[in-house]
PDB file of C-alpha atoms in Angstrom:
ATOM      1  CA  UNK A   1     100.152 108.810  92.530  1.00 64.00           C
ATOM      2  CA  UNK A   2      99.359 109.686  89.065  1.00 67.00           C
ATOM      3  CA  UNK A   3     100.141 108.851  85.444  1.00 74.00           C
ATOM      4  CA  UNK A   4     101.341 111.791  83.072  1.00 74.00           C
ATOM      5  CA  UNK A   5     102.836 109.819  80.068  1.00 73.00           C
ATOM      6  CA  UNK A   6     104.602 107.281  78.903  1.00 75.00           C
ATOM      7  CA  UNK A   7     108.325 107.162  78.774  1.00 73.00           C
ATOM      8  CA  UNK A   8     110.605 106.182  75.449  1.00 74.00           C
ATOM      9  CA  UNK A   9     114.241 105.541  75.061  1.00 76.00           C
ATOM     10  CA  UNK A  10     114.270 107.934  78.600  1.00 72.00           C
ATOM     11  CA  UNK A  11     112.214 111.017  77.363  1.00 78.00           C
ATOM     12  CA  UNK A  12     108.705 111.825  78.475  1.00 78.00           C
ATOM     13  CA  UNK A  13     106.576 110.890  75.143  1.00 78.00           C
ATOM     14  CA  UNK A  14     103.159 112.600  75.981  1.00 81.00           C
ATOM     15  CA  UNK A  15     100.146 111.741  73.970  1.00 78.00           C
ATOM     16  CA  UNK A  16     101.208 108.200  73.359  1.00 80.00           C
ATOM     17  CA  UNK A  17      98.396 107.046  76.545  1.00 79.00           C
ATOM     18  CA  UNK A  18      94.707 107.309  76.412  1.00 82.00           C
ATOM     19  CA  UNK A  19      92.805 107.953  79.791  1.00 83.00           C
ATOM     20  CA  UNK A  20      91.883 103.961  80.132  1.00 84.00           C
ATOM     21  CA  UNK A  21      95.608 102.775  79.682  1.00 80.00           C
ATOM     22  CA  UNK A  22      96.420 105.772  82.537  1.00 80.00           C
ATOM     23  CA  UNK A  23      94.132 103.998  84.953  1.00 81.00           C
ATOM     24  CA  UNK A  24      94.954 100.968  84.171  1.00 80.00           C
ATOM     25  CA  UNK A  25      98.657 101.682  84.887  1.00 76.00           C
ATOM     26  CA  UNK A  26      97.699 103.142  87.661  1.00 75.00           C
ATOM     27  CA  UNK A  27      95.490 100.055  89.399  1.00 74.00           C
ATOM     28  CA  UNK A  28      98.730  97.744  88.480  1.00 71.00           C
ATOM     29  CA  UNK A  29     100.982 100.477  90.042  1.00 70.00           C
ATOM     30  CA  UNK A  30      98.411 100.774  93.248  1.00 69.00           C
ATOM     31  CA  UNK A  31      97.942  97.039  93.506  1.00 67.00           C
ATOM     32  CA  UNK A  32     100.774  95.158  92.318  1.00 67.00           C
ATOM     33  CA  UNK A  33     103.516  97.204  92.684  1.00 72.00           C
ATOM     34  CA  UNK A  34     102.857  99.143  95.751  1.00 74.00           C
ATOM     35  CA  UNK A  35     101.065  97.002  97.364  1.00 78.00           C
ATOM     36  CA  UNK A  36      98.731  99.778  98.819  1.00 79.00           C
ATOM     37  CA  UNK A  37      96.290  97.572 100.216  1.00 83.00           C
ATOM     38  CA  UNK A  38      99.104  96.413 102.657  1.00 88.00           C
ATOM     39  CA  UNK A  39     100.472  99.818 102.534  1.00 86.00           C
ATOM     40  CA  UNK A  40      98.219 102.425 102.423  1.00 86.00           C
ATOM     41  CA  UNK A  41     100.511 105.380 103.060  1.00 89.00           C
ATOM     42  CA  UNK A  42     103.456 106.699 102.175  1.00 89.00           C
ATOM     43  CA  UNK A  43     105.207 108.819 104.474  1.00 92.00           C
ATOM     44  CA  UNK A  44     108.381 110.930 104.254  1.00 94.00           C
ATOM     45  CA  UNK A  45     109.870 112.363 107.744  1.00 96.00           C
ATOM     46  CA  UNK A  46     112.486 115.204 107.464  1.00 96.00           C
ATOM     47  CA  UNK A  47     115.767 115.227 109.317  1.00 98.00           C
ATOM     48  CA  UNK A  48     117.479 118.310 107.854  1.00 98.00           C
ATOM     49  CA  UNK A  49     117.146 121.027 105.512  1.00 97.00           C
ATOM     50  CA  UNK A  50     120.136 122.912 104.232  1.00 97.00           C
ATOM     51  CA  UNK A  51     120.098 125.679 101.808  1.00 97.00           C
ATOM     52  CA  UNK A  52     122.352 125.366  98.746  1.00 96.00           C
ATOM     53  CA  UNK A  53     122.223 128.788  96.444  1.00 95.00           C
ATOM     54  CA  UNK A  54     118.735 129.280  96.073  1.00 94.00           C
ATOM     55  CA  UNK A  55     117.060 125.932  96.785  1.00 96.00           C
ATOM     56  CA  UNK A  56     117.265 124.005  99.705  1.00 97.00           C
ATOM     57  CA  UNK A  57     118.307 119.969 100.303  1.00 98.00           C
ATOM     58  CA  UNK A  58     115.709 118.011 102.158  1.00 97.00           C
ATOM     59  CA  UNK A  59     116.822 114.863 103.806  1.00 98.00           C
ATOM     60  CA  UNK A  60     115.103 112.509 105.386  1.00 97.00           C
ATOM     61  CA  UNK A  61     113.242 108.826 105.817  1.00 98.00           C
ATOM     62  CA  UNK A  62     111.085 107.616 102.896  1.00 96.00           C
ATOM     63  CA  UNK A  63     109.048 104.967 104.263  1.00 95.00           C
ATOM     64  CA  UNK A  64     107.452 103.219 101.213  1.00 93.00           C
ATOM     65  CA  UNK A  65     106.131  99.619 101.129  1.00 92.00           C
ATOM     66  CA  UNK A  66     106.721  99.044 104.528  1.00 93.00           C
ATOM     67  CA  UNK A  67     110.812  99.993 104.366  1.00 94.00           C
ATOM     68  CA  UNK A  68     112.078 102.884 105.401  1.00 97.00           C
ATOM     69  CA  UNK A  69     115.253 104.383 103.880  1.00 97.00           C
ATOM     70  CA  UNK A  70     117.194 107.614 103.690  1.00 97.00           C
ATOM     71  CA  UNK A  71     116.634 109.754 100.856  1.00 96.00           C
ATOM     72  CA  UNK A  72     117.899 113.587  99.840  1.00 97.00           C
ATOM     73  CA  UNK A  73     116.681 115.809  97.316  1.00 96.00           C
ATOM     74  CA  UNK A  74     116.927 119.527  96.275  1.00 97.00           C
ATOM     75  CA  UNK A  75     114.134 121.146  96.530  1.00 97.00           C
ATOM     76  CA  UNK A  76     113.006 124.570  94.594  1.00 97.00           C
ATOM     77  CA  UNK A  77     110.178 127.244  94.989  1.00 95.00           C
ATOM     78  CA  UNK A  78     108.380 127.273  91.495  1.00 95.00           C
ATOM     79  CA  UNK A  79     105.560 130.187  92.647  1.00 95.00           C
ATOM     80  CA  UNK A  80     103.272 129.083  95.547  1.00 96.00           C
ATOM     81  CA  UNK A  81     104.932 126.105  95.784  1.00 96.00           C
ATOM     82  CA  UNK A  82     108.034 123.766  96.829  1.00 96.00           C
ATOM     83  CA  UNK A  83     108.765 121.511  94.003  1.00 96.00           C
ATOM     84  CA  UNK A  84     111.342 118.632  93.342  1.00 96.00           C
ATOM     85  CA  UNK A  85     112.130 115.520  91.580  1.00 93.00           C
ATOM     86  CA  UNK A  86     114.165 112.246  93.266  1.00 93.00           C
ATOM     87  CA  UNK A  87     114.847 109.036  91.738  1.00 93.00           C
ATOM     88  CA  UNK A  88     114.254 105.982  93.747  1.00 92.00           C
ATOM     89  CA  UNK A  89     115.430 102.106  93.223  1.00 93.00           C
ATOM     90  CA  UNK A  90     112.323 100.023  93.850  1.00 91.00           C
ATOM     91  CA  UNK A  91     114.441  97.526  94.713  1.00 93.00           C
ATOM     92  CA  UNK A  92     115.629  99.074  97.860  1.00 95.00           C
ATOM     93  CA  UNK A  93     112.017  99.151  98.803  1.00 93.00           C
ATOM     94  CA  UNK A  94     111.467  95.678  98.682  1.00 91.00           C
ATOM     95  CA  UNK A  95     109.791  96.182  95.455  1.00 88.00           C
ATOM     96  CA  UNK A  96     109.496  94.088  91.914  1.00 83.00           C
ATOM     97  CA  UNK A  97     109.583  96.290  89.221  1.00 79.00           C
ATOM     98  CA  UNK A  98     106.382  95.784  87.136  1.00 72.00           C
ATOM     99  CA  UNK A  99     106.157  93.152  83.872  1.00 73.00           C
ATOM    100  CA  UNK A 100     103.434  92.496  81.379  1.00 68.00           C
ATOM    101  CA  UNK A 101     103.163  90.634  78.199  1.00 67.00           C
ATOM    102  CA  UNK A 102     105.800  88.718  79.036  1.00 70.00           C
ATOM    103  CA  UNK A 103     108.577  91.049  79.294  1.00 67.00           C
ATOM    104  CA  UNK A 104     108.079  92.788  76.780  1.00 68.00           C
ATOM    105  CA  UNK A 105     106.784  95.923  79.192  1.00 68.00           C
ATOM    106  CA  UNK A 106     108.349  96.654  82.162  1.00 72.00           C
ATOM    107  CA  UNK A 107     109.112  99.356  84.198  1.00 74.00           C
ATOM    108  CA  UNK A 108     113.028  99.843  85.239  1.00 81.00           C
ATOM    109  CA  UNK A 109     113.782  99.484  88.761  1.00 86.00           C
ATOM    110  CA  UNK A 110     114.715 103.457  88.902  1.00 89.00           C
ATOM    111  CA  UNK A 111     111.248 105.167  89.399  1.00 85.00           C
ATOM    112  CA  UNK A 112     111.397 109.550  89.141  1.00 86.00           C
ATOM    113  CA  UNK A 113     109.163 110.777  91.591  1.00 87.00           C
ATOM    114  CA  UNK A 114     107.654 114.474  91.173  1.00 89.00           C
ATOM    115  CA  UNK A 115     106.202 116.138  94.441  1.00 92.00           C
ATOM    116  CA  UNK A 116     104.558 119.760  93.981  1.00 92.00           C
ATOM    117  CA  UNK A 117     103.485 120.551  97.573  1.00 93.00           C
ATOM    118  CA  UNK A 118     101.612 124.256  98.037  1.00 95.00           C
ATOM    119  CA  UNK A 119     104.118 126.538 100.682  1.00 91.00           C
ATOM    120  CA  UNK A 120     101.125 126.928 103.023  1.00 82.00           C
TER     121      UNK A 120
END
């Protein structure tokens, strides 16, 4: 899991965090959202891949704070890699999306997910 920016009105808005409010996000996001000391891992188990043009669809069972659901995505090669994002309700997880300051930040319950993964 990492941090890359924050997000405004739905559009990436990088430079807006410094490197102590990306950890920071990240313990919250580690501790009290995915409650990875319950749940270390995150695991994602294939059950077909179909090719569509020139990427593929992946689907399979995203098992992610200790619920396992069925997810697809389409998946592309970007150079030495297979690349894709998939948007995930943390609600369907069994999770609370994250408040602070009383409200006034929060995270939505839609989360996109990024996965780069090298082809060998």
């Amino acid at each position: 899991v990492s941090v890359l920016c924050a997000m405004k009105d739905g559009r990436d808005d990088y430079g807006t965090l410094s490197d102590g409010d990306k950890k920071k996000i990240l313990g919250n996001i580690s501790d009290d959202v995915l409650n990875s000391r319950r749940y270390p891992t995150v695991t994602f188990e294939s059950t077909s891949v179909r090719e569509q043009g020139s990427n593929h669809v992946v689907s399979g069972n995203l098992t992610l704070n200790g619920q396992t659901r069925s997810v697809s995505a389409t998946v592309r090669e970007d150079g030495s890699h297979w690349v894709t994002d998939v948007t995930i309700q943390q609600p369907d997880f069994g999770i609370k999306p994250y408040k602070a300051l009383g409200g006034a930040l929060k995270v939505k319950p839609e989360v996109r997910v990024s996965v780069r993964v090298p082809k060998s």
